[in-house]
JSON list of C-alpha atoms in Angstrom, two decimals:
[
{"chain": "A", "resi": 158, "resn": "UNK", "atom": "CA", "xyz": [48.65, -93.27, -116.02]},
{"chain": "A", "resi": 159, "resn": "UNK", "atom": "CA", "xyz": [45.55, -91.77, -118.27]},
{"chain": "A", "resi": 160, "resn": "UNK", "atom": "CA", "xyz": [43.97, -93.25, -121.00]},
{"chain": "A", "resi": 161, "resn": "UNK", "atom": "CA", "xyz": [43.25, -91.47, -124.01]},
{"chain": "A", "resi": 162, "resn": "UNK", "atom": "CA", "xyz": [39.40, -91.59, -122.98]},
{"chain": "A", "resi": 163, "resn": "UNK", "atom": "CA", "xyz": [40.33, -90.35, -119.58]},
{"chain": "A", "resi": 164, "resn": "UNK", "atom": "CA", "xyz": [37.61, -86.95, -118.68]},
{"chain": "A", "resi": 165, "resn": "UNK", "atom": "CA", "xyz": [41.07, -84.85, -117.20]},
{"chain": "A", "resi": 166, "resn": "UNK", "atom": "CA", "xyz": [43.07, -85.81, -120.66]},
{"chain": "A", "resi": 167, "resn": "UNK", "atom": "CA", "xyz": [39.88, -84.10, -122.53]},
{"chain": "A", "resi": 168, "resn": "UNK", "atom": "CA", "xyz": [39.47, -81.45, -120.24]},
{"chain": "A", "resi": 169, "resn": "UNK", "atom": "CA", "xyz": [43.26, -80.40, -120.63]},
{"chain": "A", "resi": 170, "resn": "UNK", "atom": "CA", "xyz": [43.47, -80.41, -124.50]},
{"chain": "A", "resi": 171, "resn": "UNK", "atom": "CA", "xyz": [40.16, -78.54, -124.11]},
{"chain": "A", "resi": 172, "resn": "UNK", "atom": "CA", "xyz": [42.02, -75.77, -122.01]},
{"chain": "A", "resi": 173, "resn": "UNK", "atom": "CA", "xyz": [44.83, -76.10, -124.39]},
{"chain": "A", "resi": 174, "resn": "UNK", "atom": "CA", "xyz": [42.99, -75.97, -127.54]},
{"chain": "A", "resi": 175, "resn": "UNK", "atom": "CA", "xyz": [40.47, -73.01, -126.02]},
{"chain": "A", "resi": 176, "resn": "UNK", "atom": "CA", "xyz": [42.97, -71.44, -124.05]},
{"chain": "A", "resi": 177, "resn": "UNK", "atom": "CA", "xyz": [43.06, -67.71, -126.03]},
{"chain": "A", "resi": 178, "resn": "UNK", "atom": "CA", "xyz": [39.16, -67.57, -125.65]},
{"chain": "A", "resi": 179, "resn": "UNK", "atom": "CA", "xyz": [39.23, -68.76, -121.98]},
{"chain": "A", "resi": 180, "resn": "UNK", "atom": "CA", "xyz": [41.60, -65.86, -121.37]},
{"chain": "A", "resi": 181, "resn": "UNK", "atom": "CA", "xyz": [38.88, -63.35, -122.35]},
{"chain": "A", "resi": 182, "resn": "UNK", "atom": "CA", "xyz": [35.87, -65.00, -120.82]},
{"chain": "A", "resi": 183, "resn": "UNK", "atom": "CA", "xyz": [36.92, -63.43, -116.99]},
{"chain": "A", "resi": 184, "resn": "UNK", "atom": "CA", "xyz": [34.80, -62.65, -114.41]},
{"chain": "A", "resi": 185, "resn": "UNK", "atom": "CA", "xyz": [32.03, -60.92, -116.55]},
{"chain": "A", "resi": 186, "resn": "UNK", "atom": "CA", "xyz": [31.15, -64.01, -119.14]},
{"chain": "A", "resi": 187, "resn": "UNK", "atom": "CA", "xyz": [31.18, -66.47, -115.63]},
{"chain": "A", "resi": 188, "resn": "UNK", "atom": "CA", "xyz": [28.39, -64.00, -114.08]},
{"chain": "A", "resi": 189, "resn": "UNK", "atom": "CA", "xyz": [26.87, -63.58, -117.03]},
{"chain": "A", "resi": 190, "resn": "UNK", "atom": "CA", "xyz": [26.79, -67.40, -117.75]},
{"chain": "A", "resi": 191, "resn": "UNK", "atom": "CA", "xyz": [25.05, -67.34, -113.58]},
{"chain": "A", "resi": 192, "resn": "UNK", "atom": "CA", "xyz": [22.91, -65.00, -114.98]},
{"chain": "A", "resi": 193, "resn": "UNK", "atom": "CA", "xyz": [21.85, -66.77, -117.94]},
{"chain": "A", "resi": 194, "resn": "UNK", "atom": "CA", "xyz": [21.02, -69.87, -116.32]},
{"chain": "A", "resi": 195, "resn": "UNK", "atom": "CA", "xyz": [19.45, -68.07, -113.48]},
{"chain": "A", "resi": 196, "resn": "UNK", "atom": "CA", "xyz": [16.91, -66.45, -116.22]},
{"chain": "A", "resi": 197, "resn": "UNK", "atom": "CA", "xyz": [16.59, -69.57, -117.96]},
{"chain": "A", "resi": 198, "resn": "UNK", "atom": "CA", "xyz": [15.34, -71.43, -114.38]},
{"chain": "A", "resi": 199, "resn": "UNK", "atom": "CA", "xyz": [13.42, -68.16, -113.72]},
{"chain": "A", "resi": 200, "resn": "UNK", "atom": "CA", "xyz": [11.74, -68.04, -117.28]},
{"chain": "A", "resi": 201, "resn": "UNK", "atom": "CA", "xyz": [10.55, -71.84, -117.04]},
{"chain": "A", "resi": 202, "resn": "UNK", "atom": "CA", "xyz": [9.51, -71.27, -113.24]},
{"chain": "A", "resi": 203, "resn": "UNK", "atom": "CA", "xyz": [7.25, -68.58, -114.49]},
{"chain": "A", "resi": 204, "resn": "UNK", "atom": "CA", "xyz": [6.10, -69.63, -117.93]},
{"chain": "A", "resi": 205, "resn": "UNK", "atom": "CA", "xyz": [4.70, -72.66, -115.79]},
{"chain": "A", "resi": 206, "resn": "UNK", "atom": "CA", "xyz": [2.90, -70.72, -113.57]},
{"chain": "A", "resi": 207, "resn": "UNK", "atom": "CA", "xyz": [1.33, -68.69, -116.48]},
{"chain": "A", "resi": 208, "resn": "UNK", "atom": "CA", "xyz": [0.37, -72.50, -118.57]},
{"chain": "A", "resi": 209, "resn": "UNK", "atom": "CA", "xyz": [-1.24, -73.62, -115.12]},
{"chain": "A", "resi": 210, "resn": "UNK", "atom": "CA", "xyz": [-3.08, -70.48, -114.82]},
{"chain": "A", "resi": 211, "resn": "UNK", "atom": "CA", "xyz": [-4.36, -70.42, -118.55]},
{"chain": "A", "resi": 212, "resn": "UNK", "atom": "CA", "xyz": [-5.24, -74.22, -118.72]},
{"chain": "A", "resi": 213, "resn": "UNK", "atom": "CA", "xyz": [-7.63, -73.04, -115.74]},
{"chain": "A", "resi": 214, "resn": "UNK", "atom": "CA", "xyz": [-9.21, -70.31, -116.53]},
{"chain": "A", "resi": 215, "resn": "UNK", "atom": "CA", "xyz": [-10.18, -71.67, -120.50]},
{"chain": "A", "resi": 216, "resn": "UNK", "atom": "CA", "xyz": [-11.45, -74.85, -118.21]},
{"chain": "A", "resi": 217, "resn": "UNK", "atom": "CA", "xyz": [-13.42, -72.72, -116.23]},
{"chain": "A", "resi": 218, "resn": "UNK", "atom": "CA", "xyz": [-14.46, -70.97, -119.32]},
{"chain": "A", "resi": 219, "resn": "UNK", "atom": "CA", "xyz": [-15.32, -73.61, -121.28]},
{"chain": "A", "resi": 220, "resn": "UNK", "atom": "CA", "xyz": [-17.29, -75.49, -118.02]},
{"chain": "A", "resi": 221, "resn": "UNK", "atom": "CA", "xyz": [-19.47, -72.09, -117.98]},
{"chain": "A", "resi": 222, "resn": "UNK", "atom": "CA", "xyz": [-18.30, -70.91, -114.95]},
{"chain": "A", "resi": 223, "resn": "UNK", "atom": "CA", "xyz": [-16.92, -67.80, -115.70]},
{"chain": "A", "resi": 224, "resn": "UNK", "atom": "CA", "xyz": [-16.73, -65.62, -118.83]},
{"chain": "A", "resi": 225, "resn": "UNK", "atom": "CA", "xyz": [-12.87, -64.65, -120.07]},
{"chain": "A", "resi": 226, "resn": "UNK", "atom": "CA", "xyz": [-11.73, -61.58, -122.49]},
{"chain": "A", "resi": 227, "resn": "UNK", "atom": "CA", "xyz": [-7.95, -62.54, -123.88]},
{"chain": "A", "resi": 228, "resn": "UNK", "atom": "CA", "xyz": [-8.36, -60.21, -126.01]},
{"chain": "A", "resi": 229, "resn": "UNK", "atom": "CA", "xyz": [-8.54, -57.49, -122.68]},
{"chain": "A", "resi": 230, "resn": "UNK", "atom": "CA", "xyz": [-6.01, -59.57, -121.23]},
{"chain": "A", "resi": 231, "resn": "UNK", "atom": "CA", "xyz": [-3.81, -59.84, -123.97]},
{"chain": "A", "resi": 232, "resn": "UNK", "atom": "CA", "xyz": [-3.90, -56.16, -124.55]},
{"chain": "A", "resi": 233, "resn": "UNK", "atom": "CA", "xyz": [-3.25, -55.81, -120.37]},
{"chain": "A", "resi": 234, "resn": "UNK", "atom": "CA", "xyz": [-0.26, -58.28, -120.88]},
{"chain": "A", "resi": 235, "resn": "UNK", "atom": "CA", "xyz": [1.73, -56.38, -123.88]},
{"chain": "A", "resi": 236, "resn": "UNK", "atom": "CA", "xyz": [1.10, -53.43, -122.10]},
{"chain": "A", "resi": 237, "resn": "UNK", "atom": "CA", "xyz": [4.13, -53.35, -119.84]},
{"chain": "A", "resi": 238, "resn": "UNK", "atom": "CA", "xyz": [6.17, -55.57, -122.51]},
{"chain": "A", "resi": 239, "resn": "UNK", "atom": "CA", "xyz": [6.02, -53.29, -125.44]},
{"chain": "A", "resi": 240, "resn": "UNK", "atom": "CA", "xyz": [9.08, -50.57, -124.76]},
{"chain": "A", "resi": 241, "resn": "UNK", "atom": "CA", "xyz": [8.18, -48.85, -127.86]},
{"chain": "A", "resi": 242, "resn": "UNK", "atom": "CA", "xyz": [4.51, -48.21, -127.73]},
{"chain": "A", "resi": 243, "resn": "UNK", "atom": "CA", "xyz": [3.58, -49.51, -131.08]},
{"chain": "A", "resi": 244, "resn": "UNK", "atom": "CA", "xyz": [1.01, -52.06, -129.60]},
{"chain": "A", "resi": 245, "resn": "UNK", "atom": "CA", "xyz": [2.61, -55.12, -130.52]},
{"chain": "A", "resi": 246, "resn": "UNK", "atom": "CA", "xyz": [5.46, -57.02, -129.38]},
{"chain": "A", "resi": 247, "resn": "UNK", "atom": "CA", "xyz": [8.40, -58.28, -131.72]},
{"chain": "A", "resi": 248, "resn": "UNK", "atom": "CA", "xyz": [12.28, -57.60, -131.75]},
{"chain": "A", "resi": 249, "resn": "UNK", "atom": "CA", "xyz": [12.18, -54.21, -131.19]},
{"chain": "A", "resi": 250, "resn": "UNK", "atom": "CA", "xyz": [11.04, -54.90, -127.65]},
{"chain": "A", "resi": 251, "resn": "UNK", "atom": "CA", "xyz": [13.51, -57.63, -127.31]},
{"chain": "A", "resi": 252, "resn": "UNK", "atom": "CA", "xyz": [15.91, -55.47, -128.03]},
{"chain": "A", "resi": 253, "resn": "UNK", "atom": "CA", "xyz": [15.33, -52.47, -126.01]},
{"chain": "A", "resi": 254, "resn": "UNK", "atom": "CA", "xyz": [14.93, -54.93, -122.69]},
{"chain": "A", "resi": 255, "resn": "UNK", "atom": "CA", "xyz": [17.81, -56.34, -123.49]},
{"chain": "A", "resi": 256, "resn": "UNK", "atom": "CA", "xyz": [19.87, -53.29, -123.96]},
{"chain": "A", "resi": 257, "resn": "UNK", "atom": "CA", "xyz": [18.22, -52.35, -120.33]},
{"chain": "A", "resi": 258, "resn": "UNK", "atom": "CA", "xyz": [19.12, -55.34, -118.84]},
{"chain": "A", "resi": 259, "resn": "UNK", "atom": "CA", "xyz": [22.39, -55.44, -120.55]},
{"chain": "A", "resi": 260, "resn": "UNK", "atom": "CA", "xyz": [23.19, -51.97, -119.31]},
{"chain": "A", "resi": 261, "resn": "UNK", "atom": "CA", "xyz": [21.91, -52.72, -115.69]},
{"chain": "A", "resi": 262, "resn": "UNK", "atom": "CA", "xyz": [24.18, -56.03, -115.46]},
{"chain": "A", "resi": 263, "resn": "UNK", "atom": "CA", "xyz": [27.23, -54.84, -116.80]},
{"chain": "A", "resi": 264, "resn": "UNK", "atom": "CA", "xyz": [27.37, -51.68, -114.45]},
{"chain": "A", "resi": 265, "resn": "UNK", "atom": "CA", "xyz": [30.07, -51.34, -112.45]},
{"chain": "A", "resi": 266, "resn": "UNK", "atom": "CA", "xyz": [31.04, -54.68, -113.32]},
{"chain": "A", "resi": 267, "resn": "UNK", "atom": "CA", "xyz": [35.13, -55.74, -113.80]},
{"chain": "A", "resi": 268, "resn": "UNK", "atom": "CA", "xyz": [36.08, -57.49, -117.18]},
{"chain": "A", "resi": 269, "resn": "UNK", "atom": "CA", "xyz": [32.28, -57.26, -118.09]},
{"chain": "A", "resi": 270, "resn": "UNK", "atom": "CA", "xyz": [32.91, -57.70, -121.73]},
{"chain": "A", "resi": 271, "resn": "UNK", "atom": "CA", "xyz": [32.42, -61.06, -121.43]},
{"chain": "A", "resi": 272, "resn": "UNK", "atom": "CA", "xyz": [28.86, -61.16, -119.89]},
{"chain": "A", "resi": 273, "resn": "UNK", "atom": "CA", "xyz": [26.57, -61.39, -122.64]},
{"chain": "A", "resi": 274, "resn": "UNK", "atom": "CA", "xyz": [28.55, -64.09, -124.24]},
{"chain": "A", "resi": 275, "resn": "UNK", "atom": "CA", "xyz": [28.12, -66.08, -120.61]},
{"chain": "A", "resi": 276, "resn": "UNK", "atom": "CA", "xyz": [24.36, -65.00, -120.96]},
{"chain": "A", "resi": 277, "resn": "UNK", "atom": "CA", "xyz": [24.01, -66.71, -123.58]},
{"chain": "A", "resi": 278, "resn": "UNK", "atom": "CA", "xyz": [25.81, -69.63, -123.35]},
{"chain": "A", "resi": 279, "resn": "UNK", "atom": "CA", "xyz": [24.30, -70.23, -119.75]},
{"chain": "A", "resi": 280, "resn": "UNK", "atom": "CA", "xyz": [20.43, -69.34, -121.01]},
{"chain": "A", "resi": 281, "resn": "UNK", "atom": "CA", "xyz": [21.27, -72.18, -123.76]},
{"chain": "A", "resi": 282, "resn": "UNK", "atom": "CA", "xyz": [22.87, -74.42, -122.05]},
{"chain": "A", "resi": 283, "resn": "UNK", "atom": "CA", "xyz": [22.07, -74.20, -118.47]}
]
């Protein structure tokens, strides 16, 4: 017999209680929640590799071995970012690579209407 604490108990009334929304999430919102949490793992992955990189080049900089320009290499690194050529980066961008990605993802895709409410949920929560 459950308990009222027992996980299944909560995971039913969840169903029950979510039931009209689970209907609609279908196979797009579960590849788009993969998706999400694969970027999310991807994004840390490579925002690591970028802080190790930094924290040794300024310590190389600031030991005198080498001489940096961040402001060259910022300029080199909004470059490829900035999808509307105004020199700058901000929600503009965002939402051009998003509406690439989006596009690019959802192609082809059954019961895609879902996926960038999984994105979402699975870059958040993932």
């Amino acid at each position: 017999m459950a308990s009222n604490n027992d996980p299944i108990d909560v995971v039913q009334k969840f169903i029950a209680k979510n039931s009209d929304a689970l209907n609609q999430i279908g196979f797009g919102g579960v590849m788009g929640y993969c998706s999400g949490l694969a970027f999310r793992k991807a994004s840390r992955a490579v925002a690591g590799i970028i802080g190790v990189g930094f924290i040794g080049l300024q310590t190389a900089k600031s030991m005198g071995y080498i001489d940096v320009d961040w402001n060259k290499i910022r300029d080199d690194a909004i470059k490829p970012l900035d999808a509307n050529k105004d020199g700058k980066l901000d929600a503009e961008d965002a939402k051009v690579h998003w509406q690439t990605y989006q596009e690019a993802m959802k192609d082809s895709v059954p019961g895609a209407g879902g996926f960038s409410a999984g994105f979402l949920l699975g870059a958040r929560r993932g």
